[in-house]
Amino acid sequence: MQPVGVCTASLGSLGLMRFLGVPWSWSLAATLGVCLGSGGWRLLRVLCKTALRDLFGLSVLLRVKYKLRRHQRAKSTIPKMFQDVVRRHPDKVALIYEATGEQWTFRGLDEYSNAVANYFYQQGFRLGDVIAIFMESRPEFVGLWLGMAKVGIEAALINFNLRLDSLVYCVTTSGAKAVIFGGELSSAISEVNGMLGKNMAKFCSGDYNPEVVPAETRHLDPLLSTASKSPPAQIPVKGLDDRLFYIYTSGTTGMPKAAIVVHSRYYRIAAFGYYAYKMHPEDIVYNCLPLYHSAGNIMGVGQCLIHGLTVVIRKKFSASRFWDDCTKYRCTIIQYIGEICRYLLNQPVRESETQHCVRLAVGNGLRPTIWEDFTKRFRIKQIGEFYGATECNCSIANLDGKVGACGFNSRILPNVYPIRLVKVNEDTMELIRDSRGLCIPCRPGEPGLLVGQINQQDPLRRFDGYVNESATHKKIAYNVLQKGDQAYLTGDVLVMDELGYMYFKDRSGDTFRWRGENVSTTEVEGMLSHILNQTDVAVYGVEVPGVEGKAGMAAIADPKTKVNPNVLYQELQKVLPPYARPIFLRLLPQVDTTGMGDLCACCSLGSDFRRDWVLPPQGDGKAEKAALRQCAVTGVSWLPSLFFRGCVIKSPLVVRQAHKYH
């Protein structure tokens, strides 16, 4: 029986006994008997084990909701909240740039962002205009979007790994009137200059090389140095529910989608992290995650802008320097994605890994198999694992360190936070409905799709969607928990245990996760098909033992054996970021289609595979080499039909191991 039913039956029996004049002692005894007899002992067990967790979670929820209501009444925005922090401690260090050791105080960051606001306002940019930011992580990145927000300009935060068509798509679909790019990415902008349009204004920040940047590009740094550092005179009329910037997320289909981040969403994500994990202004955060993602820019930098923490920004993650940096800057909080934890565990033991001051690691994707190894080896007191997409309204968090859990929802009071796991067809991922047309909630232990009930009047439950309205509509389902309601579809399958802890199981739709990034199979298929003159291609992710995420596999129709993997790989380097390039190629006589006419990859043991190839490692190649070693050692048991005939890879060791199974 559900908790509500148990409580109803118990209270009903108590009322009946008292109505009949039965003494209190007998009435309570009878009520306890009814409670236990109807399965109430399970409810009592859940209550005893989860009461403290649920009460703390409820206190965090109410605190964030109260703060949001107060900011709404005050008509606050993120820039206004930042101004409050600047007034409290102007000379405290806000940002540290690891690459140079440069330290930005709150006053310095405020003045830089004021210069950005004043300059672009003088250039004619106004409320609601969009400017794309395309640069690697550094303090200027933060100052740029913050300064734009001060005058109502919205930033589109572009993944700096993108090139050619993907880059052009993200810049143009945002409606950007200008693009600010880092000097380190000048060649990438030059490649697409003609595709961006004649009216696209271009600004270069950092190293400026006139021979590399497109013509008419303005060097932004000297322009900002002469701009007024006073607060902008023109303050836009914006509120918490208005747009702040756009973050691109790989959707279930097609190119990346520009998710709308409003001021209240930015505050909500940062505030939940702050209160849920008991951060305080004296904490120092080590942030090696990209600032074009919400984890780095909101969960990390947001603690600086809203709560006054110091954040150390590292341009790129380094496993060998990670703990040295944490020790040097006396960091107390680190941010991670699952791959980072594994990379750190694979490093040789060094003194700095236990001489640090880190007490909390916040992130997502930490595998249960290495969770305890990570905490014990590096002496981390608390893991703050959470689940949530940039745009979702059903984020959850692990508050008490339950190994493997990415969050929880109360079993006793589930309606306080209206999210559910609902049953779906495992093949089509369509929602399964009951006779009333409503979705069917999952029982503990049953995998289901995570959904969050939408309420646009509640900042914690609103769904702001994407720039593309059709993409927004695809993420909304109707009549989910009750007639007439709306719910956000995460596209992710989770499992909940009897105590309400939730565990990530799989990502549905046409995406998979590799090297900390979401990969759109549709986007990769489109690029491959274009390179191969519209050849049929199916892309999907395959699991590799001991490696987070899924590696990309491309099945290509090659009946005449014309595909040259070396040439194909060279072309892929030009159009796809490293994480999106397939690791494995499967060359087939044909690529089959589903009953709906969609291409599908046939993975059965009896399939007629002409050739299988392994492409060169991406980046440092560690994950890919590990994948191949696992395949060789296990006899490729994870995909029985895959044999590496004619491997194309840089590591001779791996080639020899693979050839053992010809």
XYZ file of C-alpha atoms in Angstrom:
662
model
C 0.000 0.000 0.000
C 1.177 3.533 -0.763
C 2.194 5.777 2.198
C -0.943 7.897 1.763
C -3.150 4.800 1.884
C -1.430 3.473 5.001
C -1.856 6.795 6.792
C -5.508 7.048 5.740
C -6.312 3.528 6.958
C -4.519 4.099 10.264
C -6.181 7.434 10.989
C -9.549 6.024 9.972
C -9.212 3.151 12.435
C -8.196 5.568 15.200
C -11.239 7.735 14.546
C -13.567 4.737 14.519
C -12.221 3.430 17.837
C -12.638 6.789 19.513
C -16.140 7.146 18.058
C -17.067 3.803 19.651
C -15.707 5.016 22.988
C -12.703 2.683 23.092
C -9.993 3.936 25.522
C -6.991 5.783 24.049
C -4.541 3.013 24.877
C -6.633 0.395 23.067
C -7.334 2.779 20.180
C -3.640 3.470 19.657
C -2.829 -0.231 19.866
C -5.501 -1.018 17.284
C -4.262 1.783 15.042
C -0.707 0.432 15.257
C -2.018 -3.010 14.346
C -3.826 -1.656 11.291
C -0.729 0.278 10.303
C 1.566 -2.731 10.546
C -0.957 -5.078 8.969
C -1.398 -2.874 5.913
C 2.327 -2.679 5.256
C 2.907 0.246 7.559
C 6.057 -1.355 8.968
C 7.704 -0.564 5.643
C 6.533 3.028 5.943
C 7.913 3.239 9.473
C 11.223 1.804 8.308
C 11.429 4.335 5.476
C 10.478 7.131 7.863
C 13.168 6.183 10.379
C 15.867 5.897 7.721
C 15.017 9.008 5.711
C 13.483 11.511 8.141
C 16.669 13.520 8.714
C 17.525 13.490 5.012
C 14.035 14.576 4.004
C 13.858 17.315 6.625
C 17.200 18.754 5.534
C 16.167 18.555 1.880
C 12.893 20.288 2.723
C 14.746 23.039 4.581
C 16.981 23.633 1.539
C 13.971 23.700 -0.782
C 12.075 26.172 1.395
C 15.133 28.360 1.874
C 15.802 28.653 -1.849
C 12.117 29.284 -2.535
C 12.020 32.013 0.143
C 15.159 33.665 -1.265
C 13.718 33.584 -4.771
C 10.456 35.166 -3.648
C 12.393 37.907 -1.875
C 14.513 38.598 -4.960
C 11.362 38.682 -7.086
C 9.773 41.293 -4.848
C 12.969 43.350 -4.957
C 13.100 42.971 -8.765
C 16.627 41.617 -8.493
C 18.723 40.189 -11.298
C 22.062 38.404 -11.291
C 23.996 41.679 -11.878
C 22.139 43.300 -8.955
C 22.954 40.358 -6.683
C 26.581 40.649 -7.753
C 26.546 44.353 -6.851
C 25.514 43.408 -3.311
C 28.509 41.068 -3.073
C 30.857 43.783 -4.371
C 29.609 46.204 -1.727
C 30.209 43.664 1.048
C 33.838 42.881 0.181
C 35.174 44.791 -2.838
C 38.821 43.852 -2.297
C 38.320 40.131 -1.756
C 39.648 37.891 -4.530
C 36.786 36.768 -6.752
C 38.538 34.857 -9.553
C 42.009 33.368 -9.911
C 43.281 32.393 -13.347
C 45.531 29.369 -12.911
C 47.308 29.792 -16.263
C 48.856 33.140 -15.261
C 48.235 33.369 -11.517
C 46.267 36.561 -12.162
C 43.822 37.486 -9.390
C 40.639 39.454 -9.972
C 39.031 41.158 -6.999
C 35.287 41.698 -6.858
C 35.910 45.384 -7.511
C 38.108 44.544 -10.505
C 35.530 42.155 -11.964
C 32.825 44.762 -11.411
C 34.817 47.474 -13.188
C 35.689 45.178 -16.111
C 32.040 44.184 -16.554
C 31.032 47.862 -16.345
C 33.457 48.622 -19.180
C 31.891 45.808 -21.227
C 28.392 47.143 -20.547
C 29.267 50.747 -21.402
C 31.230 49.898 -24.549
C 28.621 47.672 -26.163
C 25.809 50.028 -25.224
C 27.722 52.841 -26.936
C 28.064 50.592 -29.989
C 24.285 50.438 -30.288
C 23.528 47.075 -28.670
C 20.305 47.182 -26.695
C 17.976 45.193 -24.459
C 17.372 41.707 -25.907
C 20.234 41.777 -28.414
C 22.446 38.682 -28.497
C 26.247 38.468 -28.664
C 28.008 35.103 -28.979
C 31.049 34.346 -26.800
C 33.482 31.835 -28.265
C 36.592 31.496 -26.121
C 38.361 29.188 -23.718
C 37.772 29.449 -19.979
C 39.290 32.510 -18.314
C 38.084 35.397 -16.100
C 37.291 37.607 -19.103
C 34.642 35.075 -20.122
C 32.763 35.783 -16.895
C 33.256 39.540 -17.133
C 31.924 39.615 -20.682
C 28.565 37.926 -20.138
C 28.126 39.667 -16.785
C 28.781 43.062 -18.362
C 26.345 42.356 -21.170
C 23.688 41.376 -18.648
C 24.073 44.751 -16.939
C 22.560 46.443 -19.999
C 20.187 43.635 -20.961
C 22.317 42.065 -23.710
C 22.046 38.271 -23.816
C 25.137 36.129 -24.351
C 25.199 32.896 -26.358
C 27.893 30.711 -24.785
C 29.466 28.682 -27.584
C 31.365 25.425 -27.076
C 34.963 26.228 -28.055
C 35.409 22.731 -29.514
C 32.928 23.413 -32.324
C 34.096 23.997 -35.876
C 32.622 24.776 -39.313
C 28.928 23.906 -39.733
C 28.281 23.228 -36.043
C 29.917 26.499 -35.065
C 27.995 28.502 -37.650
C 24.736 26.838 -36.648
C 25.118 27.701 -32.971
C 26.114 31.313 -33.622
C 23.415 32.057 -36.188
C 20.494 30.251 -34.524
C 20.988 32.327 -31.394
C 20.246 35.449 -33.417
C 23.623 36.919 -32.465
C 24.517 40.305 -33.927
C 28.168 39.946 -32.951
C 30.670 37.332 -31.854
C 33.489 37.765 -29.358
C 36.177 35.149 -29.836
C 39.404 34.376 -28.055
C 42.629 34.923 -29.936
C 43.368 31.215 -29.522
C 40.324 30.481 -31.720
C 41.045 32.985 -34.488
C 41.604 30.300 -37.110
C 38.268 28.632 -36.282
C 36.437 31.931 -36.855
C 38.397 32.635 -40.029
C 37.287 29.273 -41.446
C 33.624 30.235 -41.153
C 33.883 33.982 -41.687
C 32.052 33.890 -45.005
C 29.263 31.757 -43.535
C 28.511 34.120 -40.644
C 27.192 36.881 -42.871
C 28.442 40.365 -43.678
C 26.546 42.023 -40.832
C 28.109 39.917 -38.080
C 30.378 42.157 -35.990
C 33.533 40.438 -34.746
C 35.659 41.192 -31.697
C 38.848 39.421 -30.650
C 39.837 39.134 -26.984
C 43.362 38.142 -26.028
C 46.177 37.574 -28.524
C 45.386 39.529 -31.667
C 47.097 38.500 -34.914
C 45.956 40.630 -37.893
C 47.161 37.934 -40.287
C 44.862 35.291 -38.793
C 41.703 37.093 -37.680
C 39.042 37.949 -40.278
C 39.081 41.392 -41.848
C 37.210 44.114 -39.948
C 37.743 42.280 -36.646
C 38.194 44.703 -33.759
C 40.635 44.037 -30.930
C 38.386 44.225 -27.888
C 40.950 44.568 -25.094
C 42.186 48.108 -25.900
C 38.614 49.209 -26.567
C 37.527 48.070 -23.113
C 40.549 49.655 -21.448
C 39.350 53.091 -22.581
C 35.657 52.509 -21.806
C 34.068 53.915 -18.659
C 34.367 51.666 -15.615
C 31.479 53.365 -13.852
C 28.146 51.559 -13.521
C 26.163 51.926 -16.762
C 23.723 54.818 -16.720
C 21.141 52.894 -18.741
C 19.801 50.144 -16.477
C 17.489 47.731 -18.364
C 14.080 46.855 -17.024
C 14.578 43.135 -16.455
C 13.458 40.740 -13.777
C 14.220 37.259 -12.512
C 12.082 35.624 -15.196
C 13.853 37.372 -18.086
C 16.632 35.882 -20.192
C 20.227 36.019 -18.971
C 22.112 33.930 -21.551
C 21.957 30.756 -23.660
C 23.762 27.482 -23.059
C 23.873 24.879 -25.810
C 22.833 21.365 -25.001
C 22.910 18.337 -27.279
C 19.324 17.311 -27.791
C 17.765 14.008 -28.714
C 17.864 14.987 -32.370
C 19.840 17.275 -34.612
C 22.291 20.037 -33.819
C 22.860 21.495 -30.327
C 19.902 23.439 -28.946
C 20.173 26.848 -27.300
C 18.663 26.394 -23.841
C 17.267 29.594 -22.337
C 18.754 30.461 -18.944
C 16.745 33.120 -17.122
C 18.026 34.961 -14.055
C 15.941 32.862 -11.652
C 17.311 29.619 -13.103
C 20.889 30.817 -12.675
C 20.162 31.739 -9.066
C 18.274 28.512 -8.385
C 21.084 26.222 -9.559
C 23.790 28.135 -7.687
C 21.701 28.525 -4.520
C 20.743 24.854 -4.336
C 24.421 23.918 -4.518
C 25.344 26.501 -1.894
C 22.731 25.527 0.694
C 22.522 21.794 -0.047
C 26.252 21.290 0.483
C 26.677 23.865 3.253
C 29.119 26.084 1.413
C 30.229 29.355 2.986
C 31.843 32.575 1.675
C 35.317 31.539 2.870
C 35.330 28.490 0.595
C 37.590 28.419 -2.462
C 36.281 26.498 -5.485
C 38.578 24.745 -7.983
C 36.840 24.892 -11.361
C 38.425 23.090 -14.308
C 35.128 22.602 -16.161
C 34.331 24.597 -19.325
C 32.494 27.856 -18.728
C 30.140 27.299 -21.668
C 28.446 24.601 -19.553
C 26.116 25.154 -16.617
C 28.265 23.097 -14.234
C 31.259 25.384 -14.671
C 29.478 28.691 -15.222
C 26.552 28.380 -12.811
C 27.305 25.771 -10.163
C 30.919 26.977 -10.042
C 31.165 30.656 -10.981
C 27.680 31.279 -9.571
C 29.047 30.750 -6.056
C 31.403 33.655 -6.686
C 28.880 36.069 -8.184
C 26.016 35.389 -5.759
C 27.616 34.207 -2.526
C 31.084 35.750 -2.604
C 33.242 32.618 -2.833
C 36.621 32.671 -4.566
C 36.789 30.532 -7.713
C 39.994 29.250 -9.298
C 39.535 28.925 -13.068
C 41.715 26.461 -14.931
C 41.596 26.604 -18.717
C 41.814 22.851 -19.130
C 41.714 19.901 -16.769
C 45.092 18.367 -15.921
C 45.169 15.128 -13.939
C 48.851 15.528 -13.087
C 48.456 19.098 -11.796
C 45.032 18.780 -10.168
C 46.035 18.244 -6.538
C 49.054 20.530 -6.823
C 46.687 23.325 -7.843
C 44.277 22.525 -5.015
C 47.124 22.653 -2.514
C 48.621 25.833 -3.968
C 45.371 27.797 -3.896
C 44.059 26.147 -0.685
C 40.864 25.047 -2.401
C 38.138 23.575 -0.212
C 35.687 22.573 -2.962
C 36.388 20.849 -6.270
C 34.109 20.307 -9.249
C 34.115 17.120 -11.269
C 32.500 15.052 -13.930
C 32.812 11.296 -13.716
C 35.733 11.092 -16.115
C 37.788 13.466 -13.966
C 37.534 11.165 -10.956
C 38.681 8.171 -12.978
C 41.586 10.090 -14.496
C 42.712 11.146 -11.021
C 42.558 7.575 -9.729
C 44.689 6.435 -12.659
C 47.461 8.870 -11.691
C 50.461 7.648 -9.665
C 50.311 8.398 -5.951
C 51.760 11.820 -5.028
C 52.056 13.734 -1.764
C 49.788 16.593 -2.777
C 46.770 14.304 -3.144
C 46.378 14.152 0.640
C 47.912 17.504 1.628
C 45.049 19.572 0.259
C 42.187 21.289 2.118
C 39.389 19.892 -0.060
C 36.346 18.774 1.950
C 33.695 18.653 -0.797
C 33.590 17.375 -4.375
C 30.551 18.548 -6.368
C 29.554 17.194 -9.759
C 27.854 14.386 -11.624
C 28.709 11.098 -13.233
C 30.830 9.536 -10.472
C 30.592 5.800 -11.045
C 29.524 3.697 -8.043
C 32.429 1.332 -8.729
C 35.040 4.012 -8.009
C 33.057 6.208 -5.582
C 34.564 4.821 -2.359
C 38.027 4.419 -3.880
C 37.961 8.114 -4.777
C 36.870 9.307 -1.336
C 39.293 7.060 0.553
C 42.389 7.665 -1.543
C 42.002 11.444 -1.720
C 40.380 11.824 1.720
C 37.317 13.682 0.483
C 34.783 14.033 3.291
C 31.708 14.609 1.132
C 30.619 13.827 -2.416
C 27.979 16.213 -3.737
C 26.642 14.162 -6.634
C 23.674 15.738 -8.387
C 21.523 15.268 -11.473
C 20.183 18.012 -13.682
C 20.294 19.430 -17.176
C 20.678 23.141 -17.872
C 17.024 23.538 -18.805
C 15.330 20.939 -16.598
C 12.936 21.619 -13.725
C 13.553 18.392 -11.830
C 17.126 18.548 -10.589
C 17.951 16.267 -7.668
C 20.931 16.041 -5.346
C 22.628 13.507 -3.097
C 22.715 15.259 0.281
C 23.995 12.512 2.560
C 26.653 10.728 0.518
C 24.669 7.618 -0.428
C 27.099 5.732 -2.681
C 25.981 5.679 -6.314
C 22.888 7.855 -5.874
C 22.512 11.041 -7.912
C 19.734 12.359 -5.685
C 16.470 11.469 -4.012
C 12.802 12.280 -3.671
C 10.907 11.802 -0.441
C 8.856 8.604 -0.218
C 6.830 10.063 2.650
C 5.978 13.435 1.086
C 6.597 12.966 -2.658
C 4.304 15.806 -3.713
C 6.445 18.447 -2.009
C 8.762 18.200 -5.022
C 6.548 16.964 -7.898
C 8.915 14.817 -9.922
C 8.284 11.194 -10.869
C 9.728 8.198 -12.624
C 7.124 6.996 -15.122
C 6.961 3.856 -17.211
C 8.008 3.989 -20.858
C 8.232 1.537 -23.724
C 11.875 0.444 -23.654
C 12.036 0.169 -27.445
C 10.317 3.398 -28.473
C 10.687 5.384 -25.211
C 7.029 6.369 -25.522
C 5.127 7.055 -22.310
C 2.923 4.183 -21.127
C -0.500 5.370 -19.967
C -3.285 3.814 -17.923
C -7.001 3.605 -18.735
C -7.447 7.243 -17.661
C -4.777 8.410 -20.091
C -2.308 9.268 -17.313
C 1.277 8.090 -17.019
C 2.017 5.138 -14.760
C 4.445 5.855 -11.884
C 7.227 3.335 -11.372
C 7.533 1.270 -8.227
C 10.864 1.100 -6.383
C 13.339 -0.896 -8.447
C 11.576 -0.238 -11.756
C 13.474 1.909 -14.281
C 11.538 4.862 -15.590
C 11.753 8.191 -17.349
C 12.276 11.143 -15.013
C 9.677 13.888 -15.488
C 9.036 17.139 -13.668
C 5.628 18.778 -13.381
C 5.656 22.275 -14.922
C 4.353 25.388 -13.175
C 5.434 28.580 -14.923
C 4.468 30.657 -11.870
C 6.940 28.788 -9.652
C 10.642 29.583 -10.322
C 11.578 26.107 -9.106
C 9.226 24.313 -11.493
C 9.119 26.498 -14.592
C 10.468 25.296 -17.926
C 11.894 28.028 -20.143
C 12.773 25.767 -23.049
C 14.901 26.636 -26.045
C 15.245 29.369 -28.628
C 13.643 26.959 -31.086
C 9.986 26.691 -30.058
C 9.429 23.341 -31.769
C 12.302 21.890 -29.740
C 10.627 23.244 -26.609
C 7.295 21.574 -27.430
C 8.998 18.204 -27.949
C 10.182 18.215 -24.332
C 6.701 18.726 -22.880
C 4.143 15.993 -22.210
C 0.521 16.540 -21.209
C -1.776 14.695 -18.791
C 1.151 13.089 -17.021
C 0.432 13.011 -13.276
C -3.096 14.433 -13.471
C -5.539 15.653 -16.096
C -4.564 18.958 -17.660
C -1.025 19.117 -16.297
C 2.246 19.523 -18.193
C 5.581 17.866 -17.462
C 9.140 18.245 -18.680
C 10.620 15.095 -20.227
C 14.269 14.678 -19.249
C 14.963 11.872 -21.705
C 16.910 10.060 -18.969
C 16.065 6.740 -17.359
C 16.616 6.451 -13.612
C 15.809 3.880 -10.938
C 14.550 4.650 -7.416
C 15.050 2.346 -4.436
C 12.601 1.888 -1.570
C 14.163 4.767 0.389
C 13.720 7.223 -2.460
C 17.344 7.343 -3.604
C 17.650 7.665 -7.371
C 20.314 6.166 -9.616
C 21.096 7.126 -13.184
C 20.539 4.207 -15.550
C 20.627 5.380 -19.170
C 20.068 8.253 -21.568
C 17.238 7.715 -24.019
C 16.862 9.328 -27.397
C 19.532 9.818 -30.013
C 22.347 10.942 -27.727
C 25.115 9.384 -25.721
C 27.711 10.828 -23.372
C 31.448 10.627 -24.034
C 34.343 12.464 -22.402
C 31.953 14.579 -20.366
C 29.964 15.843 -23.362
C 26.592 14.908 -24.835
C 26.957 13.668 -28.401
C 24.064 14.000 -30.827
C 23.994 10.937 -33.071
C 21.934 12.846 -35.632
C 24.554 15.563 -35.912
C 27.399 13.057 -36.335
C 25.391 11.022 -38.849
C 24.745 14.156 -40.873
C 28.423 15.072 -40.989
C 29.503 11.550 -41.930
C 26.858 11.229 -44.615
C 27.888 14.583 -46.090
C 31.565 13.604 -46.171
C 30.701 10.246 -47.776
C 28.422 11.723 -50.464
C 25.113 10.933 -48.751
C 26.005 7.361 -47.860
C 23.715 5.691 -45.313
C 25.211 6.042 -41.830
C 23.993 5.091 -38.348
C 25.791 6.344 -35.237
C 25.264 5.040 -31.713
C 27.092 4.721 -28.423
C 28.567 1.464 -27.154
C 29.517 0.650 -23.586
C 33.147 -0.085 -22.794
C 34.006 -1.804 -19.494
C 35.817 0.466 -17.059
C 35.131 3.649 -19.027
C 32.483 6.292 -18.289
C 29.876 7.031 -20.914
C 29.657 5.375 -24.303
C 32.136 5.401 -27.167
C 30.898 6.398 -30.594
C 30.341 3.674 -33.182
C 29.563 4.588 -36.789
C 27.982 1.937 -39.018
C 28.531 2.870 -42.668
C 27.070 1.316 -45.798
C 30.133 0.375 -47.869
C 29.130 -2.414 -50.297
C 32.025 -1.687 -52.670
C 34.656 -1.231 -49.922
C 35.486 2.307 -51.005
C 35.671 3.948 -47.575
C 39.192 4.879 -46.517
C 39.244 5.250 -42.700
C 42.398 7.388 -42.756
C 40.884 9.922 -45.148
C 37.575 9.839 -43.315
C 39.259 10.563 -40.013
C 41.121 13.531 -41.474
C 37.827 14.976 -42.702
C 36.134 14.364 -39.354
C 38.854 16.350 -37.600
C 37.779 19.385 -39.598
C 34.063 19.273 -38.836
C 33.541 17.573 -35.461
C 34.921 18.322 -31.994
C 37.129 15.553 -30.540
C 34.467 14.138 -28.229
C 31.954 13.719 -31.097
C 34.261 11.831 -33.467
C 33.453 8.103 -33.589
C 36.015 5.796 -32.023
C 34.853 2.708 -33.925
C 33.847 2.278 -37.565
C 31.725 -0.601 -38.797
C 31.668 -1.007 -42.584
C 28.602 -2.935 -43.780
C 27.114 -4.034 -47.100
C 24.075 -1.966 -46.093
C 22.633 -0.131 -43.102
C 19.176 -1.414 -42.271
C 16.156 0.739 -41.488
C 13.527 0.474 -38.790
C 9.846 0.047 -39.467
C 9.547 3.838 -39.362
C 12.150 4.241 -42.089
C 14.901 5.393 -39.737
C 18.426 4.097 -40.158
C 19.523 1.681 -37.472
C 22.768 -0.065 -36.608
C 22.514 -3.834 -36.653
C 24.592 -5.265 -33.820
C 23.559 -8.917 -33.929
C 26.195 -11.607 -33.932
C 25.059 -12.951 -37.269
C 25.399 -9.697 -39.171
C 27.588 -9.623 -42.262
C 30.369 -7.288 -41.200
C 32.836 -6.535 -43.977
C 35.401 -4.608 -41.933
C 35.725 -3.039 -38.517
C 38.150 -0.246 -37.763
C 39.342 1.705 -34.772
C 40.102 5.352 -35.408
C 43.120 7.098 -33.865
C 42.835 8.205 -30.239
C 41.215 11.566 -29.547
C 43.122 14.028 -27.357
C 45.411 12.084 -25.004
C 43.790 8.858 -26.186
C 43.769 7.317 -22.707
C 40.089 6.436 -22.683
C 40.211 4.996 -26.185
C 43.344 2.960 -25.471
C 41.735 1.652 -22.308
C 38.687 0.677 -24.338
C 40.789 -1.272 -26.804
C 42.725 -3.034 -24.061
C 39.452 -4.080 -22.478
C 38.168 -5.341 -25.812
C 41.330 -7.319 -26.444
C 41.547 -8.789 -22.960
C 37.879 -9.745 -22.775
C 37.648 -11.031 -26.313
C 35.356 -8.136 -27.102
C 32.620 -9.685 -24.999
C 30.849 -6.357 -24.726
C 30.122 -6.475 -28.462
C 30.685 -10.094 -29.576
C 30.587 -9.426 -33.296
C 33.301 -6.776 -33.271
C 36.807 -7.834 -34.336
C 39.523 -5.343 -35.190
C 40.618 -6.339 -38.673
C 43.115 -3.810 -39.913
C 43.264 -1.397 -37.003
C 44.279 2.169 -37.721
C 45.674 3.432 -34.433
C 48.787 5.132 -33.154
C 49.551 2.697 -30.341
C 51.453 -0.427 -31.559
C 50.710 -2.143 -28.242
C 46.988 -1.853 -28.769
C 47.258 -2.986 -32.375
C 49.054 -6.161 -31.328
C 46.488 -6.895 -28.656
C 43.638 -6.386 -31.067
C 45.209 -8.551 -33.769
C 45.303 -11.499 -31.374
C 41.590 -11.974 -32.047
C 41.614 -12.036 -35.841
